[in-house]
């Protein structure tokens, strides 16, 4: 069995009293999701997430503590894939998409992002991030 591992981040920003997520539309496959990619040798999960967000969107992010979500699935026979996502606050808002892999980017409020993403795992991830951000706001 072949094992693959990718890491990425749900990138968010506060826009007034709303929270918006950055979605990317993948050039290959045409689905809306989040920046992510394969772990390179010597990287930890967070380093991969930071690098992939920067490569695909041009954004720098601050990774939030205590938010790490992991899913595993079988994209092909004899291939097990693990995807680890973190939550990152955008430190800048100027998105510069990586044209080779990303056909579009958009900021969307959480409910719109939930409707736009293609895969159930991403929908679940959005709800977990929403819960995390609500709890964080209540504690501050």
Short mmCIF file of C-alpha atoms in Angstrom, two decimals, residues 49-97:
data_model
loop_
_atom_site.label_atom_id
_atom_site.label_comp_id
_atom_site.label_asym_id
_atom_site.label_seq_id
_atom_site.Cartn_x
_atom_site.Cartn_y
_atom_site.Cartn_z
CA UNK A 49 0.72 24.29 5.41
CA UNK A 50 2.53 27.64 5.55
CA UNK A 51 4.48 26.87 2.36
CA UNK A 52 1.45 25.62 0.42
CA UNK A 53 -0.69 28.62 1.38
CA UNK A 54 2.13 30.96 0.34
CA UNK A 55 2.73 29.12 -2.98
CA UNK A 56 -0.93 28.84 -3.97
CA UNK A 57 -2.24 32.20 -2.73
CA UNK A 58 0.73 34.45 -1.95
CA UNK A 59 -0.60 34.94 1.59
CA UNK A 60 1.23 34.76 4.89
CA UNK A 61 -0.84 33.29 7.71
CA UNK A 62 -0.73 32.93 11.47
CA UNK A 63 -1.57 29.34 12.38
CA UNK A 64 -4.03 29.09 15.26
CA UNK A 65 -3.09 26.86 18.18
CA UNK A 66 -5.06 23.74 18.97
CA UNK A 67 -6.78 23.32 15.60
CA UNK A 68 -5.58 20.27 13.71
CA UNK A 69 -7.97 18.15 11.70
CA UNK A 70 -6.97 14.94 9.96
CA UNK A 71 -8.85 12.77 7.47
CA UNK A 72 -7.77 9.62 5.68
CA UNK A 73 -9.22 8.14 2.53
CA UNK A 74 -8.37 5.98 -0.46
CA UNK A 75 -8.25 8.12 -3.64
CA UNK A 76 -7.15 5.12 -5.75
CA UNK A 77 -6.79 1.38 -5.18
CA UNK A 78 -3.78 0.64 -2.93
CA UNK A 79 -3.26 4.33 -2.09
CA UNK A 80 -4.04 5.67 1.38
CA UNK A 81 -4.00 9.45 1.68
CA UNK A 82 -3.84 11.46 4.87
CA UNK A 83 -4.76 15.15 4.78
CA UNK A 84 -4.00 17.37 7.77
CA UNK A 85 -5.57 20.82 7.92
CA UNK A 86 -4.92 23.66 10.29
CA UNK A 87 -6.57 27.05 10.65
CA UNK A 88 -4.66 30.17 9.68
CA UNK A 89 -5.50 33.84 9.97
CA UNK A 90 -4.47 35.86 6.92
CA UNK A 91 -1.85 38.47 7.80
CA UNK A 92 -2.35 40.17 4.43
CA UNK A 93 -5.28 40.25 2.04
CA UNK A 94 -3.58 40.53 -1.36
CA UNK A 95 -4.16 37.16 -2.98
CA UNK A 96 -1.81 36.18 -5.82
CA UNK A 97 -2.94 32.81 -7.09
#
